[in-house]
mmCIF file of N, CA and C in Angstrom:
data_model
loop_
_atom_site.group_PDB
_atom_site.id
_atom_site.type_symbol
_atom_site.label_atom_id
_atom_site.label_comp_id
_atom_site.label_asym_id
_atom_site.label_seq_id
_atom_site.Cartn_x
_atom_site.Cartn_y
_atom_site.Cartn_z
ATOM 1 N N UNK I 121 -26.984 -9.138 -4.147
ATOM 2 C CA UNK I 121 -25.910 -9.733 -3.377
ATOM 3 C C UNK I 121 -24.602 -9.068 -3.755
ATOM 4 N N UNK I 122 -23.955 -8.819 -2.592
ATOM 5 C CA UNK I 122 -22.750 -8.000 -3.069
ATOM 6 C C UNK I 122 -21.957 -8.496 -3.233
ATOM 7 N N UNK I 123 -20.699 -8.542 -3.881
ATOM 8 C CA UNK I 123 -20.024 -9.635 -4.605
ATOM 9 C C UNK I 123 -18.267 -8.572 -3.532
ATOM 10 N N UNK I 124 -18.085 -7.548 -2.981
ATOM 11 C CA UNK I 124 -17.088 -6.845 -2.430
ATOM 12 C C UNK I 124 -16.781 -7.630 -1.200
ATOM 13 N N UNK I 125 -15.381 -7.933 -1.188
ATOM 14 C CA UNK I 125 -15.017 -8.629 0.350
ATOM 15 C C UNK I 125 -15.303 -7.536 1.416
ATOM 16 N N UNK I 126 -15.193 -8.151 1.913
ATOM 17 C CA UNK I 126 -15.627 -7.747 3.945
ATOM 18 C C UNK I 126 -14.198 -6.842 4.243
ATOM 19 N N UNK I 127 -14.385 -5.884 5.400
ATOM 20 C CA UNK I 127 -13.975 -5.390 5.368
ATOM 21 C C UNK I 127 -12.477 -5.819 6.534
ATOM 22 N N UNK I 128 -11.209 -5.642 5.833
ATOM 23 C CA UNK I 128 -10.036 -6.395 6.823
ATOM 24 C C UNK I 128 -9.996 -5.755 8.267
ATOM 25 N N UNK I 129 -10.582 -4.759 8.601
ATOM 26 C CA UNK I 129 -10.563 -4.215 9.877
ATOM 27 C C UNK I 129 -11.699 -5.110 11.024
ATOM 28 N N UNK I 130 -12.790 -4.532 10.477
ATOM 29 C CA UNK I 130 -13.462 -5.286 10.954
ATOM 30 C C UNK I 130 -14.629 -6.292 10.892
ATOM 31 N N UNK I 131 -14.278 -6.656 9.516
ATOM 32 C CA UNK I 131 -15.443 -7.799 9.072
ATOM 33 C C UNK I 131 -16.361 -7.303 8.994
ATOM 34 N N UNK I 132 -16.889 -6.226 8.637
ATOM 35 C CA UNK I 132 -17.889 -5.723 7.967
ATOM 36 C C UNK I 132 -18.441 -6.237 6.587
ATOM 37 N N UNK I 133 -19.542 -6.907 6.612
ATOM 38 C CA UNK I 133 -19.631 -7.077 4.913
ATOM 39 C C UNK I 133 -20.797 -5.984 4.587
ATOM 40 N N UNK I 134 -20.572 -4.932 4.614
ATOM 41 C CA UNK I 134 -21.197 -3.470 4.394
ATOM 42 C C UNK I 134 -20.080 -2.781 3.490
ATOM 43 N N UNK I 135 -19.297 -2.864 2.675
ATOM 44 C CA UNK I 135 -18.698 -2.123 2.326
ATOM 45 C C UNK I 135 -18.919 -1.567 0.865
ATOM 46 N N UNK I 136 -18.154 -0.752 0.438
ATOM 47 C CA UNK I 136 -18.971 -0.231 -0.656
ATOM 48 C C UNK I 136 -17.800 0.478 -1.341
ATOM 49 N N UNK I 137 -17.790 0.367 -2.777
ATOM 50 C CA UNK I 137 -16.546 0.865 -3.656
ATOM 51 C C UNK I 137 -16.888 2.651 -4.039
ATOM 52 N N UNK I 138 -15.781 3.271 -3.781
ATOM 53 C CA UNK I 138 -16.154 4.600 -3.919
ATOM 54 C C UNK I 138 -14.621 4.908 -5.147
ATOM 55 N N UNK I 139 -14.977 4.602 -6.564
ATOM 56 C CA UNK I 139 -13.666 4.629 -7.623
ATOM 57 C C UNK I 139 -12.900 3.667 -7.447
ATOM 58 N N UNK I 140 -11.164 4.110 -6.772
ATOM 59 C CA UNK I 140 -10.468 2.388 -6.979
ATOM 60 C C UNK I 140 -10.467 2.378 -5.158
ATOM 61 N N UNK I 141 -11.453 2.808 -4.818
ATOM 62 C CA UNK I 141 -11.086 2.941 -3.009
ATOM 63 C C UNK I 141 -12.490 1.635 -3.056
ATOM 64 N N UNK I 142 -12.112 0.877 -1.743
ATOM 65 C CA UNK I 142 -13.299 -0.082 -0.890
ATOM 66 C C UNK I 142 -13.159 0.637 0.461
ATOM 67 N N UNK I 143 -14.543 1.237 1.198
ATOM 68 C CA UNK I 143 -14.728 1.651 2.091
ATOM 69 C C UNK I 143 -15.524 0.898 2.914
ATOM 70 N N UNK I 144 -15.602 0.620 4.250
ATOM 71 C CA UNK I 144 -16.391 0.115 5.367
ATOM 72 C C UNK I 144 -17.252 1.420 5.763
ATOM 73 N N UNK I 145 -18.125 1.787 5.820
ATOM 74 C CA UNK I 145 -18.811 2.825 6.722
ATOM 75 C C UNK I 145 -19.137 2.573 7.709
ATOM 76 N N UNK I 146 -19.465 1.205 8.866
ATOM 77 C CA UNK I 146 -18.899 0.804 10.084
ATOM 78 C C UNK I 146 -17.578 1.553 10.855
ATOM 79 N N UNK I 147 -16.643 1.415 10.381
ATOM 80 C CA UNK I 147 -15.194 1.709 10.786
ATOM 81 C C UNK I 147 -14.414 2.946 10.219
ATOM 82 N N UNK I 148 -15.022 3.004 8.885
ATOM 83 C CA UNK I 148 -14.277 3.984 8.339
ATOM 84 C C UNK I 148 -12.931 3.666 7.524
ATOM 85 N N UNK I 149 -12.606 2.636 7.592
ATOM 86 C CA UNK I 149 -11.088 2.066 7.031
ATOM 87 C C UNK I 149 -11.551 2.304 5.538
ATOM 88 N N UNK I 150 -10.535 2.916 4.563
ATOM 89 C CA UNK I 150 -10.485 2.202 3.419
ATOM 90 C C UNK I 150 -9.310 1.342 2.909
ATOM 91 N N UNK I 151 -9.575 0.770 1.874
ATOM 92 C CA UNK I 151 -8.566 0.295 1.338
ATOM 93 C C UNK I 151 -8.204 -0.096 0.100
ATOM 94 N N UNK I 152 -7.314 -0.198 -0.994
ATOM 95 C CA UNK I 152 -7.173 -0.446 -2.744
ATOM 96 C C UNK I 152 -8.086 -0.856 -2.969
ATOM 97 N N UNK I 153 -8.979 -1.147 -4.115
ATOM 98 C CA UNK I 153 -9.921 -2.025 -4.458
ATOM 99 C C UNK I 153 -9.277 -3.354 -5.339
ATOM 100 N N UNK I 154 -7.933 -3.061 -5.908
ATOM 101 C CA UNK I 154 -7.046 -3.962 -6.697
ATOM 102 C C UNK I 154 -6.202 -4.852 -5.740
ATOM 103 N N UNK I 155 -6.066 -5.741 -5.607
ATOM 104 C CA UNK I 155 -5.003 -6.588 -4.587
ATOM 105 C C UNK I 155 -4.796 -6.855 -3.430
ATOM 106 N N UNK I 156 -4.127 -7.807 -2.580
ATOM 107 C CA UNK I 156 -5.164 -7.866 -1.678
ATOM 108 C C UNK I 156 -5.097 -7.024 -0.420
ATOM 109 N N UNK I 157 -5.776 -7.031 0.216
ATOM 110 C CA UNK I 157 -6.571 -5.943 1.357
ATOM 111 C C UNK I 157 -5.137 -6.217 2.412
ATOM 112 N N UNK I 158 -4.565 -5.157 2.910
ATOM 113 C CA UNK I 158 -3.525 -4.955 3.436
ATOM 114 C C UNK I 158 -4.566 -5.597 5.367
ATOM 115 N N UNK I 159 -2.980 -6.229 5.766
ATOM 116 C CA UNK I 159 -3.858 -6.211 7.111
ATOM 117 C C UNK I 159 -3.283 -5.431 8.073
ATOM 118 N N UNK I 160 -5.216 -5.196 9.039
ATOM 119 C CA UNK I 160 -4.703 -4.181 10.058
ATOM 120 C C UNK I 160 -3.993 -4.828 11.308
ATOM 121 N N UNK I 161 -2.922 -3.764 11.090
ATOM 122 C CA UNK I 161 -1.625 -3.947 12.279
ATOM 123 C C UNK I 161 -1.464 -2.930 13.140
ATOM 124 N N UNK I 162 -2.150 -2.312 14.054
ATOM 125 C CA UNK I 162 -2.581 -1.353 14.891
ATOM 126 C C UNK I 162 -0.712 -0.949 15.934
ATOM 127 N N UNK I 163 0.028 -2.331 15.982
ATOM 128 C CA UNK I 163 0.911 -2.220 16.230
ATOM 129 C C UNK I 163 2.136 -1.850 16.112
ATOM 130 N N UNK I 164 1.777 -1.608 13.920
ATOM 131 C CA UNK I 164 3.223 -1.412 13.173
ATOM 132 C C UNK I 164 2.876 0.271 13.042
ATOM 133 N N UNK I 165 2.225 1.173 14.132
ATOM 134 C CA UNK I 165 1.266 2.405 13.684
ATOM 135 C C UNK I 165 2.254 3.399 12.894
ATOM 136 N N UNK I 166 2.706 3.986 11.449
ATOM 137 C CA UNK I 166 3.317 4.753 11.053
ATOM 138 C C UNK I 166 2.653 6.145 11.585
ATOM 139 N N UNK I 167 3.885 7.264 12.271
ATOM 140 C CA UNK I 167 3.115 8.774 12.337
ATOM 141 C C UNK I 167 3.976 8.721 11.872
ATOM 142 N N UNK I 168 3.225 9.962 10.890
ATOM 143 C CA UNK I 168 4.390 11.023 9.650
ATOM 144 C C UNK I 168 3.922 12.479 9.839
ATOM 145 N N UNK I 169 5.149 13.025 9.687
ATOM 146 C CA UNK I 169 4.928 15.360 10.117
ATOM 147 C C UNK I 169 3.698 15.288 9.070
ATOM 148 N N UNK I 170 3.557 16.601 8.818
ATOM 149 C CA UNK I 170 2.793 17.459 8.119
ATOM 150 C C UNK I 170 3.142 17.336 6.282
ATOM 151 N N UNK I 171 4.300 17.379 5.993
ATOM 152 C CA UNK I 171 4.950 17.003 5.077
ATOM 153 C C UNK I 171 4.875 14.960 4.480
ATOM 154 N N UNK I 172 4.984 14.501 5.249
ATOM 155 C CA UNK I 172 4.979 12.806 4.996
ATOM 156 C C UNK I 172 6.032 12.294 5.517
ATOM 157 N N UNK I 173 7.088 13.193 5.968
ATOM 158 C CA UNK I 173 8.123 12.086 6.627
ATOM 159 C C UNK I 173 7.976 11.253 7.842
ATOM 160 N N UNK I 174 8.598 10.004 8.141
ATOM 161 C CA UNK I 174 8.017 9.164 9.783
ATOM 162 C C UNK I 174 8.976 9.712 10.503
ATOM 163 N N UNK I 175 7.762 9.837 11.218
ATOM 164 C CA UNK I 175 8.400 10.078 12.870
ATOM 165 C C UNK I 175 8.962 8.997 13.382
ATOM 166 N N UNK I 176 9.977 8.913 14.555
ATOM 167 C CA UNK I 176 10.112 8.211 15.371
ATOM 168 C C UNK I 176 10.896 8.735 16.558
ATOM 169 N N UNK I 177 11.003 7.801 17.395
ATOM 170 C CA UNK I 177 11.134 8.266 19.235
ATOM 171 C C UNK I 177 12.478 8.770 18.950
ATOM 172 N N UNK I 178 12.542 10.447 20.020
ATOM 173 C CA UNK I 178 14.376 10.849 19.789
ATOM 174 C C UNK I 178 14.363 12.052 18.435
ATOM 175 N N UNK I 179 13.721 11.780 17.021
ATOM 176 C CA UNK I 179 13.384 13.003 16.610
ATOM 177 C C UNK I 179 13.529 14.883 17.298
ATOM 178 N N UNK I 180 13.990 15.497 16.125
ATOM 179 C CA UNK I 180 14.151 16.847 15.921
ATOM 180 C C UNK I 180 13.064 16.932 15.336
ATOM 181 N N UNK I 181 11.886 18.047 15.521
ATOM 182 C CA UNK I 181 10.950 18.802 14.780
ATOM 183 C C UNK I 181 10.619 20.050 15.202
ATOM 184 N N UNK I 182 10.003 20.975 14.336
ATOM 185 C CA UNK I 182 10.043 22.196 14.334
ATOM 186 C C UNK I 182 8.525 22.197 13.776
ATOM 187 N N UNK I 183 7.867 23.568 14.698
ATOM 188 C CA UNK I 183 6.561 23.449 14.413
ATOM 189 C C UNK I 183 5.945 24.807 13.189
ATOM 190 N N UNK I 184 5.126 23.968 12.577
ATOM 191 C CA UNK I 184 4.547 24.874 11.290
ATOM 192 C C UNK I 184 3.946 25.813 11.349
ATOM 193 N N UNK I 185 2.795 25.705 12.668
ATOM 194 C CA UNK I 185 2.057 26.588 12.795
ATOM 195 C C UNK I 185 1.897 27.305 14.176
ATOM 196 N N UNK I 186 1.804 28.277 14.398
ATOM 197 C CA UNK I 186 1.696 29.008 15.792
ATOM 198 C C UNK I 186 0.509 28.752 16.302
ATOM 199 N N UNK I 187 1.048 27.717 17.835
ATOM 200 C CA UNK I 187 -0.157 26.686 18.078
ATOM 201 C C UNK I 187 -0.764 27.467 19.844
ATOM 202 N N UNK I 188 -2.075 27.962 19.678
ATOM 203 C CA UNK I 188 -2.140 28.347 21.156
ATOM 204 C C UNK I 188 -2.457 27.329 22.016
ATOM 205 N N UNK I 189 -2.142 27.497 23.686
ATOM 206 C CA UNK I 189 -2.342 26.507 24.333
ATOM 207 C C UNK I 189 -3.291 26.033 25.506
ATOM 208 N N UNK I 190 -4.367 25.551 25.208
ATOM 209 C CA UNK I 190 -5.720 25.680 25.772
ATOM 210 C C UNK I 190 -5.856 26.252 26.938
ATOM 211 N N UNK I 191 -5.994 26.882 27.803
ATOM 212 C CA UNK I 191 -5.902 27.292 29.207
ATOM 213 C C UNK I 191 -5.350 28.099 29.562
ATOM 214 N N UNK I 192 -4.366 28.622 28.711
ATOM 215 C CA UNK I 192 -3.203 29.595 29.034
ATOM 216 C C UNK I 192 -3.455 30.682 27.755
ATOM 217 N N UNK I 193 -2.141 31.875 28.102
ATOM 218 C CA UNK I 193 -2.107 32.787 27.281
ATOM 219 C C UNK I 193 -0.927 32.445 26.886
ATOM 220 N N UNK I 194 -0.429 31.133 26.328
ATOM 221 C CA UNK I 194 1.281 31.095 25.648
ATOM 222 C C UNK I 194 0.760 30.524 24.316
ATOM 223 N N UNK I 195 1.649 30.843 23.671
ATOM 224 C CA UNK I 195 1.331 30.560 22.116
ATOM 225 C C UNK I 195 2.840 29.638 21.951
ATOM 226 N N UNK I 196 2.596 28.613 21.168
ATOM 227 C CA UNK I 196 3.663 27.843 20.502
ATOM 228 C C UNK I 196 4.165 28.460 19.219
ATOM 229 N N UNK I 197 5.287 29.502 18.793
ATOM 230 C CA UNK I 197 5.548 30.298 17.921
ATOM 231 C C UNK I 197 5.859 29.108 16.453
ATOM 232 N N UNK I 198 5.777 29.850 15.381
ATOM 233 C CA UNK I 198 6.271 29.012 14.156
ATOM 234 C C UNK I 198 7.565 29.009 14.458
ATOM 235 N N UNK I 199 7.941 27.847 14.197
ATOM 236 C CA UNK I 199 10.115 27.417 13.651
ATOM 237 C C UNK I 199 10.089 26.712 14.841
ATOM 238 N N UNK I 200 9.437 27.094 16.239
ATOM 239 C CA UNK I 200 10.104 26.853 17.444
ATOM 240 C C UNK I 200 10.779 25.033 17.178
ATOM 241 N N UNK I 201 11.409 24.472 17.405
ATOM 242 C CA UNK I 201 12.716 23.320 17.752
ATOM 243 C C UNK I 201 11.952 22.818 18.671
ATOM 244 N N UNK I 202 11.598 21.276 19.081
ATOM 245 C CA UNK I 202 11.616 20.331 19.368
ATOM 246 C C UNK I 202 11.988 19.440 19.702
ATOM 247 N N UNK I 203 12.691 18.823 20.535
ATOM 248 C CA UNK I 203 14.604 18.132 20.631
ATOM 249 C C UNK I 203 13.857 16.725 21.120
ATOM 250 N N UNK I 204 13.889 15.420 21.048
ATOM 251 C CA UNK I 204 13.638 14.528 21.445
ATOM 252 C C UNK I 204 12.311 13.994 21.598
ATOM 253 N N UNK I 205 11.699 14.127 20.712
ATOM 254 C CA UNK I 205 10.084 13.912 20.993
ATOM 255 C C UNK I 205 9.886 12.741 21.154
ATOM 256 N N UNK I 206 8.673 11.794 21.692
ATOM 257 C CA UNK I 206 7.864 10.701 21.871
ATOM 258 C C UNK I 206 6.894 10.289 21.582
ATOM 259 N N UNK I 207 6.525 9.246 20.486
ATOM 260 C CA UNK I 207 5.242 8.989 20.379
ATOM 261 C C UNK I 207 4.746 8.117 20.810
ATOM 262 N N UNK I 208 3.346 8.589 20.894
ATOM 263 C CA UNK I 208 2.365 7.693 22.257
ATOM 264 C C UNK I 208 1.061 7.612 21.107
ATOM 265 N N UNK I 209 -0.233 6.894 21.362
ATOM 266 C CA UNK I 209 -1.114 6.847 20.932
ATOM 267 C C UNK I 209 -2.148 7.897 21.485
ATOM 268 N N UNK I 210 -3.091 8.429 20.485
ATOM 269 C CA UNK I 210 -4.183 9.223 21.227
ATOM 270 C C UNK I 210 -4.374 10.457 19.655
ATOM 271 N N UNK I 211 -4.893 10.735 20.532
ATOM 272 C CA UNK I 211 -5.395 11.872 19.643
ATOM 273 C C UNK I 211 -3.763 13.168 19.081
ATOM 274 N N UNK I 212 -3.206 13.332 20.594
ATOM 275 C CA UNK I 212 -2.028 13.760 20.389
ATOM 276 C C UNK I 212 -0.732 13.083 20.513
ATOM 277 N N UNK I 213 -0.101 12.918 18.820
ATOM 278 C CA UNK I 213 0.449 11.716 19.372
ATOM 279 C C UNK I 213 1.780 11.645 19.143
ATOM 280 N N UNK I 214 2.658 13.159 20.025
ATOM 281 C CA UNK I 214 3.642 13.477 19.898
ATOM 282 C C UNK I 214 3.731 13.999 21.946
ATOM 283 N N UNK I 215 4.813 13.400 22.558
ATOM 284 C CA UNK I 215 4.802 14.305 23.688
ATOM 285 C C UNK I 215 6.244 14.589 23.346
ATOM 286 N N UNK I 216 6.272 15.729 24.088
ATOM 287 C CA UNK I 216 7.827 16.552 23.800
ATOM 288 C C UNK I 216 7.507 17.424 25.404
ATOM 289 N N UNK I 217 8.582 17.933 25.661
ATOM 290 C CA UNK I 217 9.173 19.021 26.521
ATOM 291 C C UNK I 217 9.912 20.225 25.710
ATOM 292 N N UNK I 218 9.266 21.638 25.772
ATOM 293 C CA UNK I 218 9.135 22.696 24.997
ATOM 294 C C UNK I 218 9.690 23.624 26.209
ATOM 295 N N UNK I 219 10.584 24.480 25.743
ATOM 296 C CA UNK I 219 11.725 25.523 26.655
ATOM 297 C C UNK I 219 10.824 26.424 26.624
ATOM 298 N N UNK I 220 10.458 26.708 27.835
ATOM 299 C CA UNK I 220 9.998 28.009 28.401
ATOM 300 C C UNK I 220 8.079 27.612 28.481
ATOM 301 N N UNK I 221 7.696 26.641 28.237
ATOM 302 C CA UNK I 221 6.137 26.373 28.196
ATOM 303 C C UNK I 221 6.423 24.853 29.024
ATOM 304 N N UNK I 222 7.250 23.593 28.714
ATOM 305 C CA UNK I 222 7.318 22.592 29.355
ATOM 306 C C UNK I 222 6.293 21.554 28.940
ATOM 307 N N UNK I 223 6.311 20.136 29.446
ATOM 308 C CA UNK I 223 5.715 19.042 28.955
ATOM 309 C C UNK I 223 4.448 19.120 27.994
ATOM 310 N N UNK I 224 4.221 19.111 26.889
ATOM 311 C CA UNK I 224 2.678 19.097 26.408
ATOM 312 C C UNK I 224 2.746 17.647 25.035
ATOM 313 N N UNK I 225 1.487 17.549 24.809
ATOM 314 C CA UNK I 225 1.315 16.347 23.578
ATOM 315 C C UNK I 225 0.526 17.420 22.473
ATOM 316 N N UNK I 226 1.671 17.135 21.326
ATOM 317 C CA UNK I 226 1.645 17.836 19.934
ATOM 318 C C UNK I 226 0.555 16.964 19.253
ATOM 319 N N UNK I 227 0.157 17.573 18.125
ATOM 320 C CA UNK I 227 -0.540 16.935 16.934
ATOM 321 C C UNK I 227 0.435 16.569 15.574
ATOM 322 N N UNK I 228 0.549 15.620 15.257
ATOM 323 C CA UNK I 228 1.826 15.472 14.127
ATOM 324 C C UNK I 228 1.560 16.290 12.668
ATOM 325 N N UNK I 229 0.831 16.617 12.666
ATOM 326 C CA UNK I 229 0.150 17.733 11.358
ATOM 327 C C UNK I 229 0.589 18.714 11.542
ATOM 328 N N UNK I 230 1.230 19.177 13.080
ATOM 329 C CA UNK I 230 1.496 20.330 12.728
ATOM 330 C C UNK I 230 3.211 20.508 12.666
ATOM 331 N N UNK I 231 3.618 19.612 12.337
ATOM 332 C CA UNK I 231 5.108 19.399 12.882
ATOM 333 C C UNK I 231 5.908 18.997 11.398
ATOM 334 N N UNK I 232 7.464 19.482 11.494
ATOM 335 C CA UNK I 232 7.841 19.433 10.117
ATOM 336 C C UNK I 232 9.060 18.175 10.671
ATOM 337 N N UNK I 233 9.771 17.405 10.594
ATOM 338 C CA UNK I 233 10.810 16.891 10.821
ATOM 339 C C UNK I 233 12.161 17.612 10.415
ATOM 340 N N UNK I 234 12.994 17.589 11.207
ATOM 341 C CA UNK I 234 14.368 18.527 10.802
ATOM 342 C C UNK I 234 15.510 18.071 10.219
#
C-alpha cells in the first residue's frame, strides 16, 4: 500500500517518488516531495525566454537561435528584435509580427527578453 498522496493534477494515486521529486506517470506533473503539493492553476500559466525571465503581453525579445520557417526558404536570423509580442496557449506560445517575414507563433525557448 502506498503511503504517497495522489497526484494534485489529476488524482492519480499512481504516483511514485523519483529523489525529492513526486511524479504522476498518468499526467506527467511533478511536484516537491516536502510540503504541500502546489495547486494546478492552468490559468496563472507563467512563460519564461530561454534564459528564465517572464514573459508578458507588449514585451521586447530578440531571438537566440536562427529559426527556419516551415514551408518557406526565410530563415529567422539570430539578434533579430521582436517589438510587442503575445501570448496565447499551444504549443507556440508567443505570436508576434516579424519585419520583412510577418505574423508567425514563436517557441519561448528560443527567445531572450530585452
Amino acid at each position: 500500500m502506498s503511503t504517497l498522496p495522489a497526484c494534485p493534477k489529476c488524482q492519480s494515486t499512481y504516483t511514485y517518488e523519483d529523489g525529492a521529486q513526486l511524479i504522476c506517470p498518468e499526467c506527467g506533473h511533478e511536484w516537491p516531495a516536502q510540503g504541500p503539493a502546489p495547486v494546478a492553476d492552468d490559468d496563472a500559466r507563467v512563460i519564461r525566454d530561454a534564459v528564465g525571465n517572464v514573459l508578458q503581453d507588449g514585451d521586447t525579445v530578440t531571438v537566440i537561435k536562427d529559426l527556419k520557417i516551415k514551408g518557406s526558404s526565410l530563415v529567422v536570423k539570430v539578434g533579430t528584435k521582436v517589438k510587442n509580442i503575445r501570448l496565447t496557449d499551444g504549443d507556440h506560445d508567443i505570436d508576434c509580427k516579424i519585419d520583412g517575414i510577418g505574423a508567425m507563433g514563436l517557441k519561448s525557448e528560443f527567445v531572450r527578453k530585452v
